[in-house]
mmCIF file of C-alpha atoms in Angstrom:
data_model
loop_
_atom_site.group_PDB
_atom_site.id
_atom_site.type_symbol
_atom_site.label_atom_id
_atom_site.label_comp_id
_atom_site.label_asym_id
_atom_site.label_seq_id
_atom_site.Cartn_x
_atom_site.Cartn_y
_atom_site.Cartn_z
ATOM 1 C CA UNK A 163 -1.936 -18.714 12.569
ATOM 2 C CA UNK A 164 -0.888 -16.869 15.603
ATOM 3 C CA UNK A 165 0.156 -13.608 13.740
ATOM 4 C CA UNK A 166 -2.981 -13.505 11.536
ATOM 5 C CA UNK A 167 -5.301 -13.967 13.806
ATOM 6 C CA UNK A 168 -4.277 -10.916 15.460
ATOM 7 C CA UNK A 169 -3.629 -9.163 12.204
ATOM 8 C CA UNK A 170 -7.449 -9.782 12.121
ATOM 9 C CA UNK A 171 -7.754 -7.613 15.617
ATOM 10 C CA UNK A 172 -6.011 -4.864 14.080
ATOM 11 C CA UNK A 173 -7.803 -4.973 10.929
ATOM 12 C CA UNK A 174 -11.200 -5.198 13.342
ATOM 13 C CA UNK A 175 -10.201 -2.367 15.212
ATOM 14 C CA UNK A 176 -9.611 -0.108 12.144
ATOM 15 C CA UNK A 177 -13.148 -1.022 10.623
ATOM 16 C CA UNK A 178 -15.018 -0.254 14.150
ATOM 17 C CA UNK A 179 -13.937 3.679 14.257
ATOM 18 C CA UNK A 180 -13.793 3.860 9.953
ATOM 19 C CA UNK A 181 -17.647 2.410 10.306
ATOM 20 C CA UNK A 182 -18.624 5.317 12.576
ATOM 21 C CA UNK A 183 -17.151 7.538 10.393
ATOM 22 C CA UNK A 184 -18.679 9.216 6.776
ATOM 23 C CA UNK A 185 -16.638 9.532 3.948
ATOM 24 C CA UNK A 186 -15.424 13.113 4.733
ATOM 25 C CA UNK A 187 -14.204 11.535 8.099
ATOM 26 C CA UNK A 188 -16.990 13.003 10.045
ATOM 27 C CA UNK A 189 -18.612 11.224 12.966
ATOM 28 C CA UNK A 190 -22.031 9.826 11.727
ATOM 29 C CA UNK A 191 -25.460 10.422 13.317
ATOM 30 C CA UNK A 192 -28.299 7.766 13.450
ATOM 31 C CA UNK A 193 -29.996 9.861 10.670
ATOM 32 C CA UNK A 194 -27.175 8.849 8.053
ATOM 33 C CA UNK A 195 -26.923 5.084 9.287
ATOM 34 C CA UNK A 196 -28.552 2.261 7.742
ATOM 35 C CA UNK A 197 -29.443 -0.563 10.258
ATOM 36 C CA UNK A 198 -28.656 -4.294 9.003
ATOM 37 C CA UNK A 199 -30.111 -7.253 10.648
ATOM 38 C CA UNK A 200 -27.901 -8.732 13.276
ATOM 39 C CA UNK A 201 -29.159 -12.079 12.353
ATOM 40 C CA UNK A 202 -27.861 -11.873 8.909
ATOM 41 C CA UNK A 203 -24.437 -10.972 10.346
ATOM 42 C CA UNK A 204 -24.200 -7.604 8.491
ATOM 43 C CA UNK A 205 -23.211 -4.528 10.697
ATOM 44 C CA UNK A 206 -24.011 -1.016 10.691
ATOM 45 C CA UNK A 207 -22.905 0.930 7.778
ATOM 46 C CA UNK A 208 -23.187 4.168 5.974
ATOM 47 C CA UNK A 209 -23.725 4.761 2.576
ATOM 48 C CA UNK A 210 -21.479 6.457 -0.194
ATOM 49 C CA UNK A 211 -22.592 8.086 -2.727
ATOM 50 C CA UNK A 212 -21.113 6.204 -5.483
ATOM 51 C CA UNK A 213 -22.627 3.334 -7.903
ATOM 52 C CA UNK A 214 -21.307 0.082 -9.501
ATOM 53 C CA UNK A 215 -21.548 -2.017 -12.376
ATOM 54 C CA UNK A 216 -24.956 -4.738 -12.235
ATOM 55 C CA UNK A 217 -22.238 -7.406 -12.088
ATOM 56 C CA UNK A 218 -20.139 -8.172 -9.481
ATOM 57 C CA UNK A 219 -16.656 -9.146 -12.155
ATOM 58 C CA UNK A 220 -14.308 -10.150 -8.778
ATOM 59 C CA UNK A 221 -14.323 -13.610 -9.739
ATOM 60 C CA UNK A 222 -14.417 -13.125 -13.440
ATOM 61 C CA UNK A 223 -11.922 -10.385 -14.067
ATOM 62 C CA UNK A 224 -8.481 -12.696 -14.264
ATOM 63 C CA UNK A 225 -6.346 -10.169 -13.224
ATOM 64 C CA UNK A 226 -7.977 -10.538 -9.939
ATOM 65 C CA UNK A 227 -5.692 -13.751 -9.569
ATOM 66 C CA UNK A 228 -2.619 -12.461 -11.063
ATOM 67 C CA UNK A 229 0.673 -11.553 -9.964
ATOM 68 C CA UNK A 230 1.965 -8.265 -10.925
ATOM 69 C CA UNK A 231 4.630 -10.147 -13.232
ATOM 70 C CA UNK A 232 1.554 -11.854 -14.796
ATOM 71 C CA UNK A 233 -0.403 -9.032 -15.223
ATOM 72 C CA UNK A 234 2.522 -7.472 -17.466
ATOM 73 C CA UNK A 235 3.111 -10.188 -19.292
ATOM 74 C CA UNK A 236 -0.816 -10.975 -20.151
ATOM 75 C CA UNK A 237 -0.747 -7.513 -21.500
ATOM 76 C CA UNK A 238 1.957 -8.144 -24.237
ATOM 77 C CA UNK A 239 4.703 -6.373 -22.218
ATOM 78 C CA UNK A 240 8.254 -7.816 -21.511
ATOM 79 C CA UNK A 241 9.111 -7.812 -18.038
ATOM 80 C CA UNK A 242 11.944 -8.873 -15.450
ATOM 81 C CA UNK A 243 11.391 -9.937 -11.715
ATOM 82 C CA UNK A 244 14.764 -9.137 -9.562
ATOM 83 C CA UNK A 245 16.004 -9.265 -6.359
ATOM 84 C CA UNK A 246 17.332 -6.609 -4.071
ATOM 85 C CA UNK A 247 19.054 -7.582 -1.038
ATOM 86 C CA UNK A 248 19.306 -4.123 1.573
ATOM 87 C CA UNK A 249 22.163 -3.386 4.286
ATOM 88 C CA UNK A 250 19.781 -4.756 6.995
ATOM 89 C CA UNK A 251 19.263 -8.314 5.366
ATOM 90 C CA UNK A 252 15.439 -7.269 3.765
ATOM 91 C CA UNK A 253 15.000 -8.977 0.465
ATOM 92 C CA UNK A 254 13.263 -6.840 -2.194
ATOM 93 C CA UNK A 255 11.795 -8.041 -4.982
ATOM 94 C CA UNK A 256 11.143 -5.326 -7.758
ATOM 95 C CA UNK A 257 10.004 -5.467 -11.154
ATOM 96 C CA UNK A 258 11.342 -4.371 -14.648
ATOM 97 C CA UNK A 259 9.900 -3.568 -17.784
ATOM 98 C CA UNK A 260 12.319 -2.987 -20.179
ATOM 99 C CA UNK A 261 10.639 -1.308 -23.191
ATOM 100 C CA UNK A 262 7.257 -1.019 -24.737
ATOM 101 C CA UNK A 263 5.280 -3.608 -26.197
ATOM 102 C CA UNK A 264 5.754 -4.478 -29.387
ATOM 103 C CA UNK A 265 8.833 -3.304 -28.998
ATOM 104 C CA UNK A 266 12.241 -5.827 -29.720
ATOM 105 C CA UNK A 267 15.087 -5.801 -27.738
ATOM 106 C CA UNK A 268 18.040 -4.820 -29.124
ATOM 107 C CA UNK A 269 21.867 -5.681 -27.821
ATOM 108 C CA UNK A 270 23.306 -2.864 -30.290
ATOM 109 C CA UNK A 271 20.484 -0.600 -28.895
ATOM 110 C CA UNK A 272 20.562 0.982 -25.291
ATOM 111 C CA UNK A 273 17.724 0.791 -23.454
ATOM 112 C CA UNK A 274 16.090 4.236 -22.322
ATOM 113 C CA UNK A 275 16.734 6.179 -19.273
ATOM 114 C CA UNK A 276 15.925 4.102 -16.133
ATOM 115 C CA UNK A 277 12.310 5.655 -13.966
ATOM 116 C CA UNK A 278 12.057 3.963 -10.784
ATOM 117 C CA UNK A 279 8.051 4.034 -9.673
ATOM 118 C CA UNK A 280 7.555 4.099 -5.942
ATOM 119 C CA UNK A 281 3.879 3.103 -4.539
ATOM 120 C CA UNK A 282 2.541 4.100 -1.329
ATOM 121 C CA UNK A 283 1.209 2.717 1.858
ATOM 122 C CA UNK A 284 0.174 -0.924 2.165
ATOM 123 C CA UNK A 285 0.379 -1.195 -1.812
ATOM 124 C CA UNK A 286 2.955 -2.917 -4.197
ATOM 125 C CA UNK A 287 4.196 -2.819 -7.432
ATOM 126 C CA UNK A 288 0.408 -3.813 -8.663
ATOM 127 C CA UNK A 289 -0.306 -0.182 -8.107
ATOM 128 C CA UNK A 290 1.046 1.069 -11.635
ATOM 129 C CA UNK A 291 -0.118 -2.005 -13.527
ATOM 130 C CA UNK A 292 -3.738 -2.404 -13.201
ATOM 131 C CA UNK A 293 -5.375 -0.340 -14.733
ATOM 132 C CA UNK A 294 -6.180 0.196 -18.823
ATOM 133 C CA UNK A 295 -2.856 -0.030 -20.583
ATOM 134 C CA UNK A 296 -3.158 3.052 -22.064
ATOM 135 C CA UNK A 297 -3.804 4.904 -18.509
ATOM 136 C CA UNK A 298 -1.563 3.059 -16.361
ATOM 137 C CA UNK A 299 1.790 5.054 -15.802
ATOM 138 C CA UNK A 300 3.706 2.329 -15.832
ATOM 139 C CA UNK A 301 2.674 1.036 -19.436
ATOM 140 C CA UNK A 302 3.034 4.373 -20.666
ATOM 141 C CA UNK A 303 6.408 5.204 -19.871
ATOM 142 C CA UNK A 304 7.765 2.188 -21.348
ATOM 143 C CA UNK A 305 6.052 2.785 -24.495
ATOM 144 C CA UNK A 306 7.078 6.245 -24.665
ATOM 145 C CA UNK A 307 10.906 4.414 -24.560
ATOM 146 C CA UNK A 308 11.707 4.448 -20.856
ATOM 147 C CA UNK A 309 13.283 1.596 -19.098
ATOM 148 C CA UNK A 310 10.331 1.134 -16.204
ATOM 149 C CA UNK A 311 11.184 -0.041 -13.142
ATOM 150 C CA UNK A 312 8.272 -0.710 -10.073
ATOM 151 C CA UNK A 313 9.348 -1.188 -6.379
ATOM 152 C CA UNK A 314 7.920 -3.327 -3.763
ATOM 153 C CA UNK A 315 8.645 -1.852 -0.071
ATOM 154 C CA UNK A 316 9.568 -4.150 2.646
ATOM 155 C CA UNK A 317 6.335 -6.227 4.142
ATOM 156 C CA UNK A 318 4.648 -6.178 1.538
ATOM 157 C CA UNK A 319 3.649 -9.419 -0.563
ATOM 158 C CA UNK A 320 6.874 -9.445 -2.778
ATOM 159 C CA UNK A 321 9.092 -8.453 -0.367
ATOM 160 C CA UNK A 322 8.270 -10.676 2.405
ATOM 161 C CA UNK A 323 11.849 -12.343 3.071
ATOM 162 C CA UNK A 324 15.076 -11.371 5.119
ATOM 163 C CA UNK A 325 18.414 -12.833 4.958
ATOM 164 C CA UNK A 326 17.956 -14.224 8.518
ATOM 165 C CA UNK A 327 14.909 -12.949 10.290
ATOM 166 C CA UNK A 328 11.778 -15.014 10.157
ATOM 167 C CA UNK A 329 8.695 -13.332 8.780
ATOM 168 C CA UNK A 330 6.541 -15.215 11.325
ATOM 169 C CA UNK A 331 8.733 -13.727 13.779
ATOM 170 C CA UNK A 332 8.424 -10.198 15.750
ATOM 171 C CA UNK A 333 11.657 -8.853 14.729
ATOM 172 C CA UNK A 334 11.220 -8.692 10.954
ATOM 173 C CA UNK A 335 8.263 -6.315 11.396
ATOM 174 C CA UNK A 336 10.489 -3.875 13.310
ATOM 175 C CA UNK A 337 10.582 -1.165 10.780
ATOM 176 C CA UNK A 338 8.469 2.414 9.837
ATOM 177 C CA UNK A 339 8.632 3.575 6.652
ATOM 178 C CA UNK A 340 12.391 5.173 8.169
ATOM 179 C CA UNK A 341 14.002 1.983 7.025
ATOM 180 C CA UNK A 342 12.367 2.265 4.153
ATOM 181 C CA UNK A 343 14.152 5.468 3.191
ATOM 182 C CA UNK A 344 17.019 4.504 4.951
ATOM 183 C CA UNK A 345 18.098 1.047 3.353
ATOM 184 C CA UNK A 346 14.979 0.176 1.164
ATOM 185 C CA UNK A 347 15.517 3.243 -1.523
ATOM 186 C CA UNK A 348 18.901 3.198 -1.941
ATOM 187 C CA UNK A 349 19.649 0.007 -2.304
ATOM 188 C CA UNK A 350 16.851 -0.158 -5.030
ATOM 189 C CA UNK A 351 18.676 3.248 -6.310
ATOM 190 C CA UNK A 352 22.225 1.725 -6.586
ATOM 191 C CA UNK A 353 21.018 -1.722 -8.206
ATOM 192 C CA UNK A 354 18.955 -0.275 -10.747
ATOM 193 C CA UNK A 355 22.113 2.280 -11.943
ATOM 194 C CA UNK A 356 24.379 -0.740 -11.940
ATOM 195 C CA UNK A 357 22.302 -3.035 -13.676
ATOM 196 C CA UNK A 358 21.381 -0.457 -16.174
ATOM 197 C CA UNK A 359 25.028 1.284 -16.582
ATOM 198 C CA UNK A 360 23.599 4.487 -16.163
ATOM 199 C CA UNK A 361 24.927 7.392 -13.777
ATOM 200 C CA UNK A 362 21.474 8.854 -13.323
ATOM 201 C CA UNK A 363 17.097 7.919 -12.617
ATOM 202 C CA UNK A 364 14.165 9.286 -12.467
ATOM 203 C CA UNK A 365 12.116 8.725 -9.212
ATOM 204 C CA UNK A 366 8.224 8.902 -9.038
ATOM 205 C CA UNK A 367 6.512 8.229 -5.963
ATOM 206 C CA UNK A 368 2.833 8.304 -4.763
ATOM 207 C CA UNK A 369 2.141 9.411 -0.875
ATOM 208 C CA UNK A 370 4.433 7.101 1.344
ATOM 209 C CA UNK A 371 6.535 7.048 -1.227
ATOM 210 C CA UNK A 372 7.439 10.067 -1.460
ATOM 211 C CA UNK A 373 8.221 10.177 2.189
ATOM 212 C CA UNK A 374 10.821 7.302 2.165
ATOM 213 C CA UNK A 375 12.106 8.965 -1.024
ATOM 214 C CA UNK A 376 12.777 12.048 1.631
ATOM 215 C CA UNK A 377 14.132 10.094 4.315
ATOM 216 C CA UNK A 378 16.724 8.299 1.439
ATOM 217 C CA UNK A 379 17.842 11.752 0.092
ATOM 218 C CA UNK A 380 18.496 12.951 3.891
ATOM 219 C CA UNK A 381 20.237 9.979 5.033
ATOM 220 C CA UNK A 382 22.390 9.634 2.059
ATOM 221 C CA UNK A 383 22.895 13.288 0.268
ATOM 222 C CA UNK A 384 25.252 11.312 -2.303
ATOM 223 C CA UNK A 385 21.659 10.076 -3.845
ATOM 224 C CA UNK A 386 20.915 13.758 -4.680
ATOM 225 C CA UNK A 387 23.320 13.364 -7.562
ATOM 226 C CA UNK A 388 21.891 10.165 -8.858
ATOM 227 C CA UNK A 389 18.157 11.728 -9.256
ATOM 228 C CA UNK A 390 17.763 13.042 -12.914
ATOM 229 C CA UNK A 391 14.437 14.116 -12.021
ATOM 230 C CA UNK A 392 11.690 13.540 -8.907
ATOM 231 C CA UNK A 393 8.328 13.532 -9.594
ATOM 232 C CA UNK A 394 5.826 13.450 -6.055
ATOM 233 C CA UNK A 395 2.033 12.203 -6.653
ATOM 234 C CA UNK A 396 -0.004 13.212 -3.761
ATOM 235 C CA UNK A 397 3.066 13.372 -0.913
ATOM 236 C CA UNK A 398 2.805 11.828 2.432
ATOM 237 C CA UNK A 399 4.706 15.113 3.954
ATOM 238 C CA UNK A 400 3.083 16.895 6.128
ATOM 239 C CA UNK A 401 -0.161 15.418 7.794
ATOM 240 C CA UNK A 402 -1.295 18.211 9.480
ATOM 241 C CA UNK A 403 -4.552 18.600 7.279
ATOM 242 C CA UNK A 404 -5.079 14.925 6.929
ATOM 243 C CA UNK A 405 -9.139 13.963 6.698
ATOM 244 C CA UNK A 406 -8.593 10.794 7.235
ATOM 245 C CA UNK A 407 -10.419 8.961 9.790
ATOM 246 C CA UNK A 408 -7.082 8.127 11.237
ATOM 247 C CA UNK A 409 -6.817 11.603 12.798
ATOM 248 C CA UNK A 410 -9.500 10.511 15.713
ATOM 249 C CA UNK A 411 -7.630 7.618 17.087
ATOM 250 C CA UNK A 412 -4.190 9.156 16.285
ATOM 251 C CA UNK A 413 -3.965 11.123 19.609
ATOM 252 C CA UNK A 414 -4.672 7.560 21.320
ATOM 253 C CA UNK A 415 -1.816 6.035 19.159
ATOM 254 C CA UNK A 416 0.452 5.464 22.339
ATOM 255 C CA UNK A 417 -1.790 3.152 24.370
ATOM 256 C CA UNK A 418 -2.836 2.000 20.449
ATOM 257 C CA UNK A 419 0.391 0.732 20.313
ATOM 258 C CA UNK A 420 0.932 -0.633 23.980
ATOM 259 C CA UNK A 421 -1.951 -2.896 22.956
ATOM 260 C CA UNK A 422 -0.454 -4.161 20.207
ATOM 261 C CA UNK A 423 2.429 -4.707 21.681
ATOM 262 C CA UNK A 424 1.169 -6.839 24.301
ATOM 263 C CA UNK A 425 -0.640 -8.649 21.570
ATOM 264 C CA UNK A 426 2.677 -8.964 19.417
ATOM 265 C CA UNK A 427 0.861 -7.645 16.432
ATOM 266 C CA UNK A 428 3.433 -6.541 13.955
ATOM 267 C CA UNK A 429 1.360 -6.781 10.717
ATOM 268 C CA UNK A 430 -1.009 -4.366 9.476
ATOM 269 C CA UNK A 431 -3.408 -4.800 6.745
ATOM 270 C CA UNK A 432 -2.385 -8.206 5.288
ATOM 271 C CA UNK A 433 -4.532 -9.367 2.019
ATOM 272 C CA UNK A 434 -6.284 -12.640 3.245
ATOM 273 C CA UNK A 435 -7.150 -12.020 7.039
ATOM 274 C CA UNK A 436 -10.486 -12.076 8.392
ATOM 275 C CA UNK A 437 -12.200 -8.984 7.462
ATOM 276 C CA UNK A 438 -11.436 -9.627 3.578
ATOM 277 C CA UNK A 439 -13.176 -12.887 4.138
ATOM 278 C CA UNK A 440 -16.133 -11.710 6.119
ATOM 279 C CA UNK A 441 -16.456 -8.908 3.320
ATOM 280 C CA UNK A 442 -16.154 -12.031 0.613
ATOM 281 C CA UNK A 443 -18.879 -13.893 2.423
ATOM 282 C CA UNK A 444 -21.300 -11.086 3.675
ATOM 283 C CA UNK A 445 -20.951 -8.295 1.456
ATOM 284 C CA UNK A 446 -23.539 -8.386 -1.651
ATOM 285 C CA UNK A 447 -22.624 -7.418 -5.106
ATOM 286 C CA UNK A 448 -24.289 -4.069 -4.973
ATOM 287 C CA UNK A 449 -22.498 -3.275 -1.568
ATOM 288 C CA UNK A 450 -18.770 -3.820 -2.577
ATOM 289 C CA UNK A 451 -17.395 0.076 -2.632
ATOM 290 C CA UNK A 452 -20.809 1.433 -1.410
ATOM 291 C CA UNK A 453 -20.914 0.456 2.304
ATOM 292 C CA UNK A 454 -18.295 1.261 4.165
ATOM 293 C CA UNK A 455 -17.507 -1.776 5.740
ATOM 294 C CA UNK A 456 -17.410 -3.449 2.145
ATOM 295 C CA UNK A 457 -14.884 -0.836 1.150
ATOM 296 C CA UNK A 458 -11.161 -1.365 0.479
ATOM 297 C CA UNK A 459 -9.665 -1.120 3.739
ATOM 298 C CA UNK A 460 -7.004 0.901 2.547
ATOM 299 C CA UNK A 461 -9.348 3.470 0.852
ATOM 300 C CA UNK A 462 -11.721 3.447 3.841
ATOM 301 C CA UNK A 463 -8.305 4.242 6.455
ATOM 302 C CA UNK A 464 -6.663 6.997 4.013
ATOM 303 C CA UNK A 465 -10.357 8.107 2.494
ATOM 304 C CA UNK A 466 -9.128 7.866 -1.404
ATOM 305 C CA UNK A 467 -12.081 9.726 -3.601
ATOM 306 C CA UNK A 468 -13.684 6.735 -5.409
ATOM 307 C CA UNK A 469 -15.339 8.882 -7.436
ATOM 308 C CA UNK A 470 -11.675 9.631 -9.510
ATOM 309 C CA UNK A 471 -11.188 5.776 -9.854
ATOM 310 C CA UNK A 472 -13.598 3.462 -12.185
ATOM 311 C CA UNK A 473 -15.965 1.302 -10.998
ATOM 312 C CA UNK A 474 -14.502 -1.344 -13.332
ATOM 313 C CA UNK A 475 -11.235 -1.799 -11.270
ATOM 314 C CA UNK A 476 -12.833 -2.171 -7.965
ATOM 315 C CA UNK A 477 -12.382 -5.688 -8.200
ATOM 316 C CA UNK A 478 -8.836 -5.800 -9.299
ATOM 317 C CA UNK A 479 -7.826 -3.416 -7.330
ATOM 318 C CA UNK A 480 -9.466 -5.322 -4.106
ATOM 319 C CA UNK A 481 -7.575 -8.283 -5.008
ATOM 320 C CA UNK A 482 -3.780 -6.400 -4.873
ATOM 321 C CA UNK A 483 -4.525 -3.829 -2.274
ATOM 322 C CA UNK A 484 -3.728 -3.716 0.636
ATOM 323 C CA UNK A 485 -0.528 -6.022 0.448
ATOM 324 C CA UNK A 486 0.684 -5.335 3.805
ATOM 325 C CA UNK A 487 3.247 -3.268 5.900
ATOM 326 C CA UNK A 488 4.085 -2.931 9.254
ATOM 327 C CA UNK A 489 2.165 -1.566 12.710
ATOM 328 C CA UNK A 490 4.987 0.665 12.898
ATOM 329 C CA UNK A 491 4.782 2.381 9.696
ATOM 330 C CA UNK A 492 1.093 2.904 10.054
ATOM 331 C CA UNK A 493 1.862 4.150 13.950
ATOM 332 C CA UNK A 494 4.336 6.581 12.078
ATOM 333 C CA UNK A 495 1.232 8.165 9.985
ATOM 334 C CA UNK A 496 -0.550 8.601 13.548
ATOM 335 C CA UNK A 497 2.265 10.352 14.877
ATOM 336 C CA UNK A 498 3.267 12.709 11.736
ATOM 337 C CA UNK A 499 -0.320 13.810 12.302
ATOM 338 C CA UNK A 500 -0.456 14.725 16.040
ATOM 339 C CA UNK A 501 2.870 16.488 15.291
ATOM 340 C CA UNK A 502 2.081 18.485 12.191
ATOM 341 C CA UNK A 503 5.200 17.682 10.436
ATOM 342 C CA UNK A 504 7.073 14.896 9.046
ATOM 343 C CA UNK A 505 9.112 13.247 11.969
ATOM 344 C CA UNK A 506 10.946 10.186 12.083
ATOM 345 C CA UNK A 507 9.444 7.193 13.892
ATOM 346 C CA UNK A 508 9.208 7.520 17.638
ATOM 347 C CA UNK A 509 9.029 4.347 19.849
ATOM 348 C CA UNK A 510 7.045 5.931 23.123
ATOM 349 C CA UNK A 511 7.319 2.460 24.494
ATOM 350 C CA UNK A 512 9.734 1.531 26.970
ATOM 351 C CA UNK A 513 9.447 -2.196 26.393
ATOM 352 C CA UNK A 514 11.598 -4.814 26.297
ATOM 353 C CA UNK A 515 12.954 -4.523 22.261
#
C-alpha cells in the first residue's frame, strides 16, 4: 500500500505540469482552458481536438480484461508464454507466437526465422497485439511465416519478479533502461536463438526500445553477429528535439529525484493507482482521450498524435498501457534531454544506495 500510494504522488505530479500544458507541449493561457466545477471534483483541463465514438466500449470491449496471452489466443493464434531469467536475477516473461493462424505445426517442418519485437516505455508485450489482426505487426509477421516473438522489459506487469529481490522492496526498482540493454536484451537474444536453433534474429523495436537495443549491442559487440536485421520505429536516441511536456520539468529532474528519493518512490506509472481510478470515476464518456487529464498518461507524458491511432482502441489500449517501469528509467529520459544526446543513466544523488 505504501509503494502505491506514492506511485499515486508521482503519477499526480506528472498530471499537474501535463494539465498546464496543450498538446504541442506549450504552456496554456486562460483563453484555451475550460473551467470545471470544483464541486464536481473535475479539474482544469484543455481540450484536444480529436472526437470519439457515442459509446464509451471500456467495459464492453473484452480485450480490455485480457492478458496479452489471451488476447492471442482469442484471436485464433497459437502462442507460448516463457520465462527468461537475466545475469542480475530479473525474471522476464516474454511471449511466442509460433506461426500464423490457421496454420499447423509441423515437427518435420522448421519454423521461420525468429523476429524479436521490442516495445517502448512503460508498455509491454500488449503493444503489438491489440490492435485489428490484420494491422497489428505482430499478427502479421507470423502469418507471413515468421516465428514472432514479443518482449516484456523489466517492471513492467509480466516481468515483475527477481530471483531474490522483493518487488515491494526499493532495490528491485534500481534500474534505467541501462540494465535493460545491459542484461534484459541479451539474455532475451541468447534464449530465443537457443530455443529456436537458429544462429541469427531479427530485432524491431519502438522508441525505448530501440535505446536498450543500443545499449545491448555496445555492451556486448558479440550480439552484432546474432542480428540478421534491425528495424527502429520512432527511436528513443537523441532527445534533443523532444516536444514532450517532459522537457519543462527535465532541467528540475535533480531535486525531482531527491524528492522521490526521500519518498522511496521507485515506481512510475503503474496501471491501477489513483489517477486511473479518479479518471474511471470522474471522467465522462465523451471526455476519455479529449481532456487532457482523461488522457492516457503515457500519451499525455510522451505527447503520441492520437489523431494516427483509432478511436476504437482507446479503450483497449487504456486498459494495457502504461504497465509500469521504473523512476529511474523515466529520470534517464529527463536527463538524455538536458544533455542532447543519449547518455547512460547518471545518479546525481549522493545518497545512501
Amino acid at each position: 500500500m505504501v509503494v502505491l500510494l506514492r506511485t499515486d504522488h508521482v503519477r499526480l505530479f506528472v498530471f499537474i505540469v501535463v494539465l498546464m500544458t496543450d498538446g504541442e507541449g506549450k504552456l496554456t493561457t486562460t483563453s484555451k482552458t475550460k473551467w470545471r466545477s470544483f464541486v464536481n471534483l473535475k479539474n482544469v483541463w484543455t481540450k484536444t481536438k480529436v472526437t470519439i465514438p457515442k459509446q464509451d466500449s471500456r467495459h464492453t470491449n473484452p480485450e480490455s480484461s485480457m492478458t496479452t496471452v489471451e488476447i492471442i489466443s482469442s484471436r485464433g493464434y497459437p502462442v507460448e508464454t516463457h520465462t527468461v531469467v537475466t545475469d542480475d536475477g530479473y525474471i522476464l516473461e516474454i511471449h511466442r507466437i509460433p506461426h500464423g493462424k490457421g496454420q499447423q505445426a509441423n515437427s518435420n517442418v522448421p519454423l521461420g526465422k525468429p523476429v524479436f519485437l521490442q516495445h517502448g516505455f512503460a508498455s509491454s508485450s500488449a503493444d503489438w497485439v491489440i490492435s485489428p489482426s490484420d494491422r497489428s505487426l505482430a499478427f502479421r509477421l507470423a502469418d507471413l511465416g515468421f516465428d514472432v516473438w514479443l518482449g516484456n522489459a523489466r517492471g513492467n506487469v509480466y516481468s515483475r519478479k527477481h530471483s531474490s529481490l522483493d518487488p515491494s522492496g526499493e532495490a528491485y526498482w534500481r534500474f534505467s533502461w541501462d540494465e535493460m540493454g545491459k542484461f534484459d536484451i541479451p539474455s532475451e537474444i541468447n534464449y530465443i536463438l537457443t530455443k529456436t536453433g537458429k544462429t541469427k534474429l531479427s530485432y524491431v523495436g519502438h522508441s525505448m526500445g530501440c535505446a536498450i537495443f543500443f545499449v545491448a549491442m555496445i555492451s556486448h559487440p558479440e550480439l552484432n553477429e546474432k542480428i540478421e536485421v534491425m528495424m527502429a520505429l520512432a527511436p528513443a536516441t537523441s532527445l534533443a528535439n523532444m516536444r514532450s511536456p517532459i522537457r519543462y520539468f527535465a532541467p528540475f529532474v535533480v531535486p525531482l529525484e531527491l524528492l522521490l528519493r526521500l519518498l522511496q518512490t521507485r515506481v512510475f506509472m503503474t496501471p491501477d493507482d489513483l489517477v486511473t481510478r479518479l479518471q474511471d470515476r470522474f471522467c465522462r464518456e465523451e471526455d476519455h482521450h479529449v481532456t487532457l487529464f482523461c488522457r492516457n498518461p503515457v500519451f499525455a507524458v510522451v505527447d503520441d498524435d492520437l489523431q494516427n491511432i483509432s478511436p476504437d482502441l482507446w479503450p483497449v489500449m487504456d486498459s494495457h498501457v502504461p504497465a509500469g517501469t521504473s523512476v529511474r528509467t523515466a529520470t534517464q529520459f529527463a536527463q538524455n534531454y538536458n544533455s542532447g544526446m543519449s547518455n547512460f543513466y547518471t545518479l546525481q544523488l549522493r545518497l545512501a544506495a
